[in-house]
mmCIF file of N, CA and C and ligand atoms in Angstrom:
data_model
loop_
_atom_site.group_PDB
_atom_site.id
_atom_site.type_symbol
_atom_site.label_atom_id
_atom_site.label_comp_id
_atom_site.label_asym_id
_atom_site.label_seq_id
_atom_site.Cartn_x
_atom_site.Cartn_y
_atom_site.Cartn_z
ATOM 1 N N MET A 110 56.800 8.034 -7.114
ATOM 2 C CA MET A 110 57.152 7.101 -6.607
ATOM 3 C C MET A 110 57.142 6.663 -5.219
ATOM 4 N N PHE A 111 57.825 7.274 -4.397
ATOM 5 C CA PHE A 111 58.116 7.393 -2.953
ATOM 6 C C PHE A 111 57.660 8.474 -2.565
ATOM 7 N N ASP A 112 56.723 8.592 -0.877
ATOM 8 C CA ASP A 112 55.876 9.553 -1.045
ATOM 9 C C ASP A 112 56.249 10.071 0.642
ATOM 10 N N ARG A 113 57.280 9.099 1.145
ATOM 11 C CA ARG A 113 58.100 9.514 2.811
ATOM 12 C C ARG A 113 59.005 8.769 2.684
ATOM 13 N N ILE A 114 59.650 9.256 4.151
ATOM 14 C CA ILE A 114 60.544 8.450 4.233
ATOM 15 C C ILE A 114 59.789 7.541 5.612
ATOM 16 N N ASP A 115 59.646 5.953 5.364
ATOM 17 C CA ASP A 115 58.682 5.211 6.325
ATOM 18 C C ASP A 115 59.569 5.315 7.341
ATOM 19 N N HIS A 116 60.589 4.645 7.162
ATOM 20 C CA HIS A 116 61.594 4.242 8.641
ATOM 21 C C HIS A 116 62.871 4.540 8.425
ATOM 22 N N LEU A 117 63.847 4.786 9.186
ATOM 23 C CA LEU A 117 65.211 4.544 9.729
ATOM 24 C C LEU A 117 65.457 3.270 10.340
ATOM 25 N N GLY A 118 66.349 2.232 9.722
ATOM 26 C CA GLY A 118 66.680 1.086 10.270
ATOM 27 C C GLY A 118 67.747 1.553 11.101
ATOM 28 N N ILE A 119 68.032 1.044 12.566
ATOM 29 C CA ILE A 119 68.922 1.328 13.351
ATOM 30 C C ILE A 119 69.345 -0.034 13.846
ATOM 31 N N ALA A 120 70.555 -0.323 13.626
ATOM 32 C CA ALA A 120 71.015 -1.939 14.043
ATOM 33 C C ALA A 120 71.715 -1.698 15.502
ATOM 34 N N VAL A 121 71.010 -2.747 16.523
ATOM 35 C CA VAL A 121 71.526 -2.721 17.729
ATOM 36 C C VAL A 121 71.697 -3.803 18.290
ATOM 37 N N HIS A 122 72.253 -4.178 19.492
ATOM 38 C CA HIS A 122 72.740 -5.518 19.651
ATOM 39 C C HIS A 122 71.289 -5.786 20.277
ATOM 40 N N SER A 123 70.670 -4.813 21.573
ATOM 41 C CA SER A 123 69.578 -5.319 22.151
ATOM 42 C C SER A 123 68.386 -4.391 22.018
ATOM 43 N N ILE A 124 67.591 -4.790 21.539
ATOM 44 C CA ILE A 124 66.411 -3.803 21.227
ATOM 45 C C ILE A 124 65.837 -3.563 22.890
ATOM 46 N N GLU A 125 65.646 -4.344 23.752
ATOM 47 C CA GLU A 125 65.563 -4.056 25.179
ATOM 48 C C GLU A 125 66.049 -2.886 25.909
ATOM 49 N N SER A 126 67.517 -2.772 25.464
ATOM 50 C CA SER A 126 68.333 -1.945 26.347
ATOM 51 C C SER A 126 67.988 -0.497 25.606
ATOM 52 N N TYR A 127 67.242 -0.394 24.691
ATOM 53 C CA TYR A 127 67.113 0.997 23.985
ATOM 54 C C TYR A 127 65.355 1.292 23.989
ATOM 55 N N VAL A 128 64.542 0.529 24.274
ATOM 56 C CA VAL A 128 63.517 0.906 24.642
ATOM 57 C C VAL A 128 63.198 2.305 25.230
ATOM 58 N N GLU A 129 63.637 2.614 26.445
ATOM 59 C CA GLU A 129 63.611 3.577 27.227
ATOM 60 C C GLU A 129 63.933 4.658 26.747
ATOM 61 N N LEU A 130 64.899 4.559 25.879
ATOM 62 C CA LEU A 130 65.980 5.881 25.214
ATOM 63 C C LEU A 130 64.394 6.615 24.245
ATOM 64 N N TYR A 131 64.090 5.676 23.346
ATOM 65 C CA TYR A 131 63.106 6.022 22.453
ATOM 66 C C TYR A 131 61.625 6.138 22.889
ATOM 67 N N ARG A 132 61.221 5.483 23.550
ATOM 68 C CA ARG A 132 59.873 6.075 24.182
ATOM 69 C C ARG A 132 59.812 6.935 25.492
ATOM 70 N N ASP A 133 60.804 6.880 26.409
ATOM 71 C CA ASP A 133 60.814 7.501 27.700
ATOM 72 C C ASP A 133 61.622 8.797 27.297
ATOM 73 N N THR A 134 62.676 8.542 27.136
ATOM 74 C CA THR A 134 63.580 10.155 26.974
ATOM 75 C C THR A 134 63.609 10.774 25.197
ATOM 76 N N LEU A 135 62.603 10.027 24.641
ATOM 77 C CA LEU A 135 62.708 10.910 22.974
ATOM 78 C C LEU A 135 60.930 10.787 22.871
ATOM 79 N N GLY A 136 60.672 10.390 23.656
ATOM 80 C CA GLY A 136 58.620 10.474 23.815
ATOM 81 C C GLY A 136 58.101 9.741 22.545
ATOM 82 N N MET A 137 58.641 8.849 21.999
ATOM 83 C CA MET A 137 58.338 8.364 20.516
ATOM 84 C C MET A 137 57.261 7.154 20.897
ATOM 85 N N GLU A 138 56.123 6.934 20.558
ATOM 86 C CA GLU A 138 55.287 5.947 20.522
ATOM 87 C C GLU A 138 56.022 4.708 20.065
ATOM 88 N N PHE A 139 55.535 3.640 21.397
ATOM 89 C CA PHE A 139 56.228 2.320 21.109
ATOM 90 C C PHE A 139 55.154 1.541 19.970
ATOM 91 N N LEU A 140 55.020 0.952 18.953
ATOM 92 C CA LEU A 140 53.842 0.165 17.908
ATOM 93 C C LEU A 140 54.404 -1.075 18.043
ATOM 94 N N GLY A 141 55.304 -1.329 18.113
ATOM 95 C CA GLY A 141 55.539 -3.155 18.436
ATOM 96 C C GLY A 141 56.739 -3.833 17.880
ATOM 97 N N GLU A 142 56.823 -4.784 18.356
ATOM 98 C CA GLU A 142 57.652 -5.657 17.918
ATOM 99 C C GLU A 142 57.382 -6.801 16.738
ATOM 100 N N ASP A 143 58.424 -7.508 16.056
ATOM 101 C CA ASP A 143 58.061 -8.521 14.933
ATOM 102 C C ASP A 143 59.410 -9.139 14.868
ATOM 103 N N VAL A 144 58.993 -10.828 14.523
ATOM 104 C CA VAL A 144 60.537 -11.307 14.626
ATOM 105 C C VAL A 144 60.372 -11.324 12.706
ATOM 106 N N VAL A 145 61.464 -11.646 12.072
ATOM 107 C CA VAL A 145 61.466 -11.827 10.691
ATOM 108 C C VAL A 145 62.425 -12.889 10.523
ATOM 109 N N GLU A 146 62.287 -13.921 10.695
ATOM 110 C CA GLU A 146 62.821 -15.107 10.718
ATOM 111 C C GLU A 146 64.076 -15.255 9.566
ATOM 112 N N GLU A 147 63.561 -15.283 8.365
ATOM 113 C CA GLU A 147 64.280 -15.350 7.134
ATOM 114 C C GLU A 147 65.327 -14.409 7.199
ATOM 115 N N GLN A 148 65.225 -13.291 7.919
ATOM 116 C CA GLN A 148 66.350 -12.080 7.892
ATOM 117 C C GLN A 148 67.110 -12.447 9.262
ATOM 118 N N GLY A 149 66.533 -13.506 10.195
ATOM 119 C CA GLY A 149 67.225 -13.502 11.521
ATOM 120 C C GLY A 149 67.623 -11.793 12.289
ATOM 121 N N VAL A 150 66.279 -11.215 12.478
ATOM 122 C CA VAL A 150 66.263 -10.345 12.797
ATOM 123 C C VAL A 150 64.986 -10.233 13.710
ATOM 124 N N ARG A 151 64.853 -9.440 15.166
ATOM 125 C CA ARG A 151 64.030 -9.136 15.845
ATOM 126 C C ARG A 151 63.552 -7.526 15.483
ATOM 127 N N VAL A 152 62.613 -6.779 15.382
ATOM 128 C CA VAL A 152 62.530 -5.461 15.067
ATOM 129 C C VAL A 152 61.422 -4.984 15.977
ATOM 130 N N ALA A 153 61.720 -3.421 16.018
ATOM 131 C CA ALA A 153 60.703 -2.864 17.210
ATOM 132 C C ALA A 153 60.570 -1.312 16.427
ATOM 133 N N PHE A 154 59.044 -0.976 16.330
ATOM 134 C CA PHE A 154 59.254 0.218 15.719
ATOM 135 C C PHE A 154 58.411 1.379 16.638
ATOM 136 N N PHE A 155 58.913 2.578 16.158
ATOM 137 C CA PHE A 155 58.372 4.114 17.435
ATOM 138 C C PHE A 155 58.295 4.867 16.267
ATOM 139 N N ALA A 156 57.112 5.544 16.753
ATOM 140 C CA ALA A 156 56.296 6.661 15.823
ATOM 141 C C ALA A 156 57.205 7.682 15.838
ATOM 142 N N VAL A 157 57.225 8.454 14.438
ATOM 143 C CA VAL A 157 57.808 9.669 14.353
ATOM 144 C C VAL A 157 56.991 10.444 13.299
ATOM 145 N N GLY A 158 55.547 10.894 13.866
ATOM 146 C CA GLY A 158 54.964 11.934 12.885
ATOM 147 C C GLY A 158 54.895 10.469 12.136
ATOM 148 N N GLU A 159 54.815 10.637 10.641
ATOM 149 C CA GLU A 159 54.177 9.398 9.990
ATOM 150 C C GLU A 159 55.312 8.837 9.371
ATOM 151 N N SER A 160 56.510 8.937 10.222
ATOM 152 C CA SER A 160 57.893 7.892 9.714
ATOM 153 C C SER A 160 58.117 7.174 10.776
ATOM 154 N N LYS A 161 58.780 6.402 10.866
ATOM 155 C CA LYS A 161 58.917 5.390 11.844
ATOM 156 C C LYS A 161 60.670 5.202 12.428
ATOM 157 N N ILE A 162 60.993 5.072 13.438
ATOM 158 C CA ILE A 162 62.506 4.244 13.967
ATOM 159 C C ILE A 162 62.321 2.951 13.976
ATOM 160 N N GLU A 163 63.124 2.086 13.260
ATOM 161 C CA GLU A 163 62.987 0.531 13.220
ATOM 162 C C GLU A 163 64.179 0.249 14.016
ATOM 163 N N LEU A 164 64.377 -0.631 15.235
ATOM 164 C CA LEU A 164 65.536 -0.718 15.752
ATOM 165 C C LEU A 164 65.641 -2.273 15.073
ATOM 166 N N ILE A 165 66.777 -2.797 14.901
ATOM 167 C CA ILE A 165 66.902 -4.315 14.411
ATOM 168 C C ILE A 165 67.821 -5.110 15.182
ATOM 169 N N GLU A 166 67.620 -6.075 15.645
ATOM 170 C CA GLU A 166 68.453 -7.104 16.302
ATOM 171 C C GLU A 166 68.470 -8.026 15.974
ATOM 172 N N PRO A 167 69.719 -8.933 15.753
ATOM 173 C CA PRO A 167 69.804 -9.844 15.225
ATOM 174 C C PRO A 167 69.665 -11.001 16.347
ATOM 175 N N THR A 168 68.665 -12.226 15.589
ATOM 176 C CA THR A 168 68.483 -13.589 16.287
ATOM 177 C C THR A 168 69.387 -14.650 16.225
ATOM 178 N N ASN A 169 70.419 -14.641 15.295
ATOM 179 C CA ASN A 169 71.530 -15.197 15.334
ATOM 180 C C ASN A 169 72.649 -14.691 15.012
ATOM 181 N N ASP A 170 73.692 -15.538 14.635
ATOM 182 C CA ASP A 170 75.199 -14.908 14.476
ATOM 183 C C ASP A 170 75.494 -14.634 13.109
ATOM 184 N N THR A 171 74.779 -15.119 12.124
ATOM 185 C CA THR A 171 75.014 -15.202 10.535
ATOM 186 C C THR A 171 74.114 -14.659 9.605
ATOM 187 N N GLY A 172 73.440 -13.627 9.891
ATOM 188 C CA GLY A 172 72.227 -12.925 9.168
ATOM 189 C C GLY A 172 73.106 -11.615 8.987
ATOM 190 N N PRO A 173 72.653 -10.847 8.277
ATOM 191 C CA PRO A 173 73.275 -9.616 7.650
ATOM 192 C C PRO A 173 73.464 -8.735 8.551
ATOM 193 N N ILE A 174 72.351 -8.696 9.991
ATOM 194 C CA ILE A 174 72.180 -7.509 10.342
ATOM 195 C C ILE A 174 73.577 -7.666 11.887
ATOM 196 N N ALA A 175 73.885 -9.387 12.099
ATOM 197 C CA ALA A 175 74.898 -9.611 12.736
ATOM 198 C C ALA A 175 76.205 -9.306 12.060
ATOM 199 N N LYS A 176 76.374 -9.497 10.987
ATOM 200 C CA LYS A 176 77.256 -9.212 10.341
ATOM 201 C C LYS A 176 77.672 -7.890 10.412
ATOM 202 N N PHE A 177 76.785 -6.774 10.068
ATOM 203 C CA PHE A 177 76.688 -5.410 10.209
ATOM 204 C C PHE A 177 76.924 -4.932 11.241
ATOM 205 N N LEU A 178 76.977 -5.693 13.016
ATOM 206 C CA LEU A 178 77.068 -5.092 13.860
ATOM 207 C C LEU A 178 78.598 -5.649 14.153
ATOM 208 N N ALA A 179 79.200 -6.562 13.778
ATOM 209 C CA ALA A 179 80.715 -6.952 13.922
ATOM 210 C C ALA A 179 81.293 -6.134 12.917
ATOM 211 N N ARG A 180 80.781 -5.474 12.200
ATOM 212 C CA ARG A 180 81.743 -4.657 11.245
ATOM 213 C C ARG A 180 81.451 -3.377 11.608
ATOM 214 N N ASN A 181 80.834 -2.853 12.103
ATOM 215 C CA ASN A 181 80.501 -1.598 12.124
ATOM 216 C C ASN A 181 80.135 -1.085 13.669
ATOM 217 N N GLY A 182 79.702 -1.733 14.324
ATOM 218 C CA GLY A 182 79.111 -1.563 15.708
ATOM 219 C C GLY A 182 77.306 -1.114 15.197
ATOM 220 N N GLU A 183 77.050 -0.568 16.481
ATOM 221 C CA GLU A 183 75.541 -0.297 16.360
ATOM 222 C C GLU A 183 75.517 1.353 15.344
ATOM 223 N N GLY A 184 74.302 1.228 14.653
ATOM 224 C CA GLY A 184 74.363 2.774 14.659
ATOM 225 C C GLY A 184 72.948 2.631 12.950
ATOM 226 N N ILE A 185 73.023 3.488 12.534
ATOM 227 C CA ILE A 185 72.314 3.336 11.068
ATOM 228 C C ILE A 185 72.654 2.762 9.996
ATOM 229 N N HIS A 186 71.819 1.419 9.930
ATOM 230 C CA HIS A 186 71.749 0.786 8.788
ATOM 231 C C HIS A 186 71.032 0.855 7.352
ATOM 232 N N HIS A 187 69.630 1.580 7.707
ATOM 233 C CA HIS A 187 69.349 1.437 6.306
ATOM 234 C C HIS A 187 68.257 2.854 6.339
ATOM 235 N N VAL A 188 67.603 3.517 5.340
ATOM 236 C CA VAL A 188 66.681 4.017 4.901
ATOM 237 C C VAL A 188 65.474 3.572 4.008
ATOM 238 N N ALA A 189 64.352 3.489 4.281
ATOM 239 C CA ALA A 189 63.163 2.895 3.831
ATOM 240 C C ALA A 189 62.335 4.240 3.315
ATOM 241 N N PHE A 190 62.140 4.076 2.209
ATOM 242 C CA PHE A 190 60.946 4.908 1.455
ATOM 243 C C PHE A 190 59.451 4.025 0.949
ATOM 244 N N GLY A 191 58.577 4.654 1.651
ATOM 245 C CA GLY A 191 57.366 3.998 1.286
ATOM 246 C C GLY A 191 56.513 4.551 -0.082
ATOM 247 N N CYS A 192 55.955 3.496 -0.426
ATOM 248 C CA CYS A 192 55.440 3.615 -1.840
ATOM 249 C C CYS A 192 54.119 2.744 -1.379
ATOM 250 N N GLY A 193 53.121 3.221 -2.878
ATOM 251 C CA GLY A 193 52.099 2.199 -2.820
ATOM 252 C C GLY A 193 52.327 1.237 -3.892
ATOM 253 N N ASP A 194 53.376 1.098 -4.855
ATOM 254 C CA ASP A 194 53.619 -0.278 -5.471
ATOM 255 C C ASP A 194 54.845 -0.225 -5.666
ATOM 256 N N ILE A 195 54.988 -1.405 -4.846
ATOM 257 C CA ILE A 195 56.661 -1.851 -4.702
ATOM 258 C C ILE A 195 56.595 -2.285 -6.216
ATOM 259 N N GLU A 196 56.203 -3.110 -6.933
ATOM 260 C CA GLU A 196 56.296 -3.851 -8.099
ATOM 261 C C GLU A 196 56.848 -2.900 -9.266
ATOM 262 N N GLY A 197 56.431 -1.734 -9.082
ATOM 263 C CA GLY A 197 56.282 -0.543 -9.831
ATOM 264 C C GLY A 197 57.874 0.449 -9.443
ATOM 265 N N ALA A 198 58.112 0.239 -8.237
ATOM 266 C CA ALA A 198 59.192 0.849 -7.965
ATOM 267 C C ALA A 198 60.430 0.099 -8.354
ATOM 268 N N ARG A 199 60.031 -0.832 -8.100
ATOM 269 C CA ARG A 199 61.199 -1.759 -8.282
ATOM 270 C C ARG A 199 61.602 -1.678 -9.982
ATOM 271 N N ALA A 200 61.058 -2.062 -10.491
ATOM 272 C CA ALA A 200 60.809 -1.959 -11.955
ATOM 273 C C ALA A 200 61.661 -0.417 -12.754
ATOM 274 N N SER A 201 60.715 0.263 -11.985
ATOM 275 C CA SER A 201 61.417 1.761 -12.509
ATOM 276 C C SER A 201 63.220 2.148 -11.855
ATOM 277 N N VAL A 202 63.819 1.588 -10.833
ATOM 278 C CA VAL A 202 64.724 1.750 -10.509
ATOM 279 C C VAL A 202 65.621 0.834 -10.926
ATOM 280 N N ALA A 203 65.219 -0.412 -11.332
ATOM 281 C CA ALA A 203 66.158 -1.405 -12.075
ATOM 282 C C ALA A 203 66.338 -0.915 -13.646
ATOM 283 N N SER A 204 65.024 -0.458 -13.798
ATOM 284 C CA SER A 204 65.532 -0.210 -15.107
ATOM 285 C C SER A 204 66.138 0.917 -15.551
ATOM 286 N N GLN A 205 66.575 1.600 -14.535
ATOM 287 C CA GLN A 205 67.735 2.885 -14.467
ATOM 288 C C GLN A 205 68.947 2.411 -14.383
ATOM 289 N N GLY A 206 69.281 1.224 -14.116
ATOM 290 C CA GLY A 206 70.604 0.208 -13.376
ATOM 291 C C GLY A 206 70.926 0.154 -12.295
ATOM 292 N N VAL A 207 69.755 0.619 -11.281
ATOM 293 C CA VAL A 207 69.746 0.109 -9.793
ATOM 294 C C VAL A 207 69.980 -1.512 -9.654
ATOM 295 N N ARG A 208 70.976 -2.011 -9.132
ATOM 296 C CA ARG A 208 70.555 -3.387 -9.108
ATOM 297 C C ARG A 208 69.588 -3.839 -7.789
ATOM 298 N N LEU A 209 68.840 -4.633 -7.790
ATOM 299 C CA LEU A 209 68.200 -5.244 -6.560
ATOM 300 C C LEU A 209 68.540 -6.410 -5.988
ATOM 301 N N LEU A 210 68.221 -6.380 -4.373
ATOM 302 C CA LEU A 210 69.197 -7.427 -3.471
ATOM 303 C C LEU A 210 68.492 -8.663 -3.289
ATOM 304 N N SER A 211 66.945 -8.622 -4.323
ATOM 305 C CA SER A 211 66.060 -10.004 -3.957
ATOM 306 C C SER A 211 65.688 -9.933 -5.804
ATOM 307 N N GLU A 212 65.038 -11.154 -6.171
ATOM 308 C CA GLU A 212 64.512 -11.666 -7.227
ATOM 309 C C GLU A 212 63.155 -10.667 -7.224
ATOM 310 N N GLN A 213 62.272 -10.932 -5.902
ATOM 311 C CA GLN A 213 60.814 -10.400 -5.634
ATOM 312 C C GLN A 213 60.880 -9.785 -4.408
ATOM 313 N N PRO A 214 59.798 -9.264 -4.228
ATOM 314 C CA PRO A 214 59.841 -8.650 -2.855
ATOM 315 C C PRO A 214 59.858 -9.521 -1.715
ATOM 316 N N LEU A 215 60.065 -9.347 -0.538
ATOM 317 C CA LEU A 215 60.558 -9.965 0.627
ATOM 318 C C LEU A 215 59.394 -9.500 1.755
ATOM 319 N N ASP A 216 59.129 -10.761 2.385
ATOM 320 C CA ASP A 216 58.242 -9.976 3.538
ATOM 321 C C ASP A 216 59.041 -9.528 4.877
ATOM 322 N N GLY A 217 58.764 -8.425 4.813
ATOM 323 C CA GLY A 217 59.449 -7.849 6.355
ATOM 324 C C GLY A 217 58.306 -7.587 7.119
ATOM 325 N N ALA A 218 58.553 -7.114 8.070
ATOM 326 C CA ALA A 218 57.938 -6.769 9.295
ATOM 327 C C ALA A 218 56.577 -6.728 9.315
ATOM 328 N N HIS A 219 55.723 -7.264 10.014
ATOM 329 C CA HIS A 219 54.441 -7.129 9.845
ATOM 330 C C HIS A 219 53.598 -7.340 8.820
ATOM 331 N N GLY A 220 53.938 -8.276 7.765
ATOM 332 C CA GLY A 220 53.641 -8.527 6.595
ATOM 333 C C GLY A 220 53.587 -7.758 5.557
ATOM 334 N N LYS A 221 54.406 -6.375 5.843
ATOM 335 C CA LYS A 221 54.525 -5.934 4.737
ATOM 336 C C LYS A 221 55.766 -6.424 3.537
ATOM 337 N N LEU A 222 55.868 -5.697 2.171
ATOM 338 C CA LEU A 222 56.231 -6.455 1.299
ATOM 339 C C LEU A 222 57.195 -5.314 1.323
ATOM 340 N N ILE A 223 58.867 -5.907 1.149
ATOM 341 C CA ILE A 223 60.202 -4.883 0.991
ATOM 342 C C ILE A 223 61.298 -5.234 0.429
ATOM 343 N N SER A 224 61.871 -4.460 -0.017
ATOM 344 C CA SER A 224 62.660 -5.026 -1.171
ATOM 345 C C SER A 224 63.932 -3.668 -1.055
ATOM 346 N N PHE A 225 65.499 -3.976 -1.184
ATOM 347 C CA PHE A 225 66.553 -3.248 -0.944
ATOM 348 C C PHE A 225 67.369 -3.244 -2.027
ATOM 349 N N MET A 226 67.983 -1.833 -2.440
ATOM 350 C CA MET A 226 68.710 -1.627 -3.716
ATOM 351 C C MET A 226 69.851 -1.801 -3.368
ATOM 352 N N HIS A 227 70.857 -2.590 -4.041
ATOM 353 C CA HIS A 227 72.062 -2.394 -4.032
ATOM 354 C C HIS A 227 73.142 -1.461 -3.432
ATOM 355 N N PRO A 228 73.468 -1.094 -2.133
ATOM 356 C CA PRO A 228 73.995 0.293 -1.881
ATOM 357 C C PRO A 228 75.273 0.650 -2.749
ATOM 358 N N LYS A 229 76.022 -0.379 -3.600
ATOM 359 C CA LYS A 229 77.028 0.030 -4.172
ATOM 360 C C LYS A 229 76.403 1.056 -5.624
ATOM 361 N N ASP A 230 74.814 1.000 -6.297
ATOM 362 C CA ASP A 230 74.502 1.882 -6.811
ATOM 363 C C ASP A 230 73.855 3.145 -6.519
ATOM 364 N N THR A 231 73.686 3.010 -4.863
ATOM 365 C CA THR A 231 72.822 4.151 -4.364
ATOM 366 C C THR A 231 74.084 5.037 -3.318
ATOM 367 N N GLY A 232 75.152 5.345 -3.544
ATOM 368 C CA GLY A 232 76.229 6.299 -2.934
ATOM 369 C C GLY A 232 76.480 5.580 -1.662
ATOM 370 N N ARG A 233 76.397 4.481 -1.593
ATOM 371 C CA ARG A 233 76.713 3.390 -0.433
ATOM 372 C C ARG A 233 75.493 3.614 0.555
ATOM 373 N N VAL A 234 74.172 4.047 0.308
ATOM 374 C CA VAL A 234 73.361 4.079 1.354
ATOM 375 C C VAL A 234 72.264 2.787 1.440
ATOM 376 N N LEU A 235 72.315 2.028 1.973
ATOM 377 C CA LEU A 235 71.773 0.851 2.120
ATOM 378 C C LEU A 235 69.849 1.430 2.080
ATOM 379 N N MET A 236 69.000 1.294 0.689
ATOM 380 C CA MET A 236 67.588 1.683 0.473
ATOM 381 C C MET A 236 66.793 0.665 0.382
ATOM 382 N N GLU A 237 65.720 0.887 1.520
ATOM 383 C CA GLU A 237 64.999 -0.449 1.406
ATOM 384 C C GLU A 237 63.371 0.326 0.910
ATOM 385 N N MET A 238 62.761 -0.289 -0.186
ATOM 386 C CA MET A 238 61.489 0.336 -0.529
ATOM 387 C C MET A 238 60.548 -0.365 0.484
ATOM 388 N N VAL A 239 59.335 -0.083 1.049
ATOM 389 C CA VAL A 239 58.462 -0.807 1.755
ATOM 390 C C VAL A 239 57.236 -0.103 1.184
ATOM 391 N N GLN A 240 56.135 -1.407 0.827
ATOM 392 C CA GLN A 240 54.693 -1.109 0.275
ATOM 393 C C GLN A 240 53.797 -0.928 1.565
ATOM 394 N N ARG A 241 53.192 0.495 1.706
ATOM 395 C CA ARG A 241 51.957 0.130 2.156
ATOM 396 C C ARG A 241 51.027 -0.525 2.155
ATOM 397 N N ARG A 242 50.106 -1.201 3.063
ATOM 398 C CA ARG A 242 49.073 -2.023 3.174
ATOM 399 C C ARG A 242 47.866 -1.349 2.429
ATOM 400 N N HIS A 243 47.732 -0.134 3.246
ATOM 401 C CA HIS A 243 46.546 0.793 2.639
ATOM 402 C C HIS A 243 46.764 2.250 2.725
ATOM 403 N N ASP A 244 46.394 2.502 1.527
ATOM 404 C CA ASP A 244 46.611 3.980 1.219
ATOM 405 C C ASP A 244 46.857 4.703 2.657
ATOM 406 N N SER A 245 45.545 4.511 3.424
ATOM 407 C CA SER A 245 45.459 5.472 4.613
ATOM 408 C C SER A 245 46.627 5.046 6.033
ATOM 409 N N GLU A 246 47.449 4.010 5.618
ATOM 410 C CA GLU A 246 47.849 3.442 6.706
ATOM 411 C C GLU A 246 49.089 4.318 7.308
ATOM 412 N N ASP A 247 49.236 4.330 8.624
ATOM 413 C CA ASP A 247 50.128 5.172 8.928
ATOM 414 C C ASP A 247 51.291 4.581 10.112
ATOM 415 N N ALA A 248 50.822 3.162 9.931
ATOM 416 C CA ALA A 248 52.139 2.316 10.766
ATOM 417 C C ALA A 248 52.484 1.522 10.265
HETATM 418 CO CO1 CO B 102 63.710 -1.494 7.538
#
């Protein structure tokens, strides 16, 4: 069902203040930024082999990332598993009792479909599913 850790999501107050760390100090290729208005976030991706680091910065004070930062400070926010069929993955985990946080897949960064599982059903780890646009895609 899942074939890789697509990315780790890390909540930060300011993406700009961490570009130097990930790109220069850690030597990870910067893959670009995107704004996901409906989730109130700006995101930036860095490549680590076939996986990525996703830095997530809030664009308002009321979205889930702003609340996470207020409660926990900066740090790891979620793990995302890549799949080729997000509808199938949603149906599979839901049929085994894992609640989903949305009725339908959501539009994530770079136009990819994503879904989150309820962390109370996954050992208090926020898990995201992300569907690749193409099987060969690595970004
Ligand atoms: Co993510």
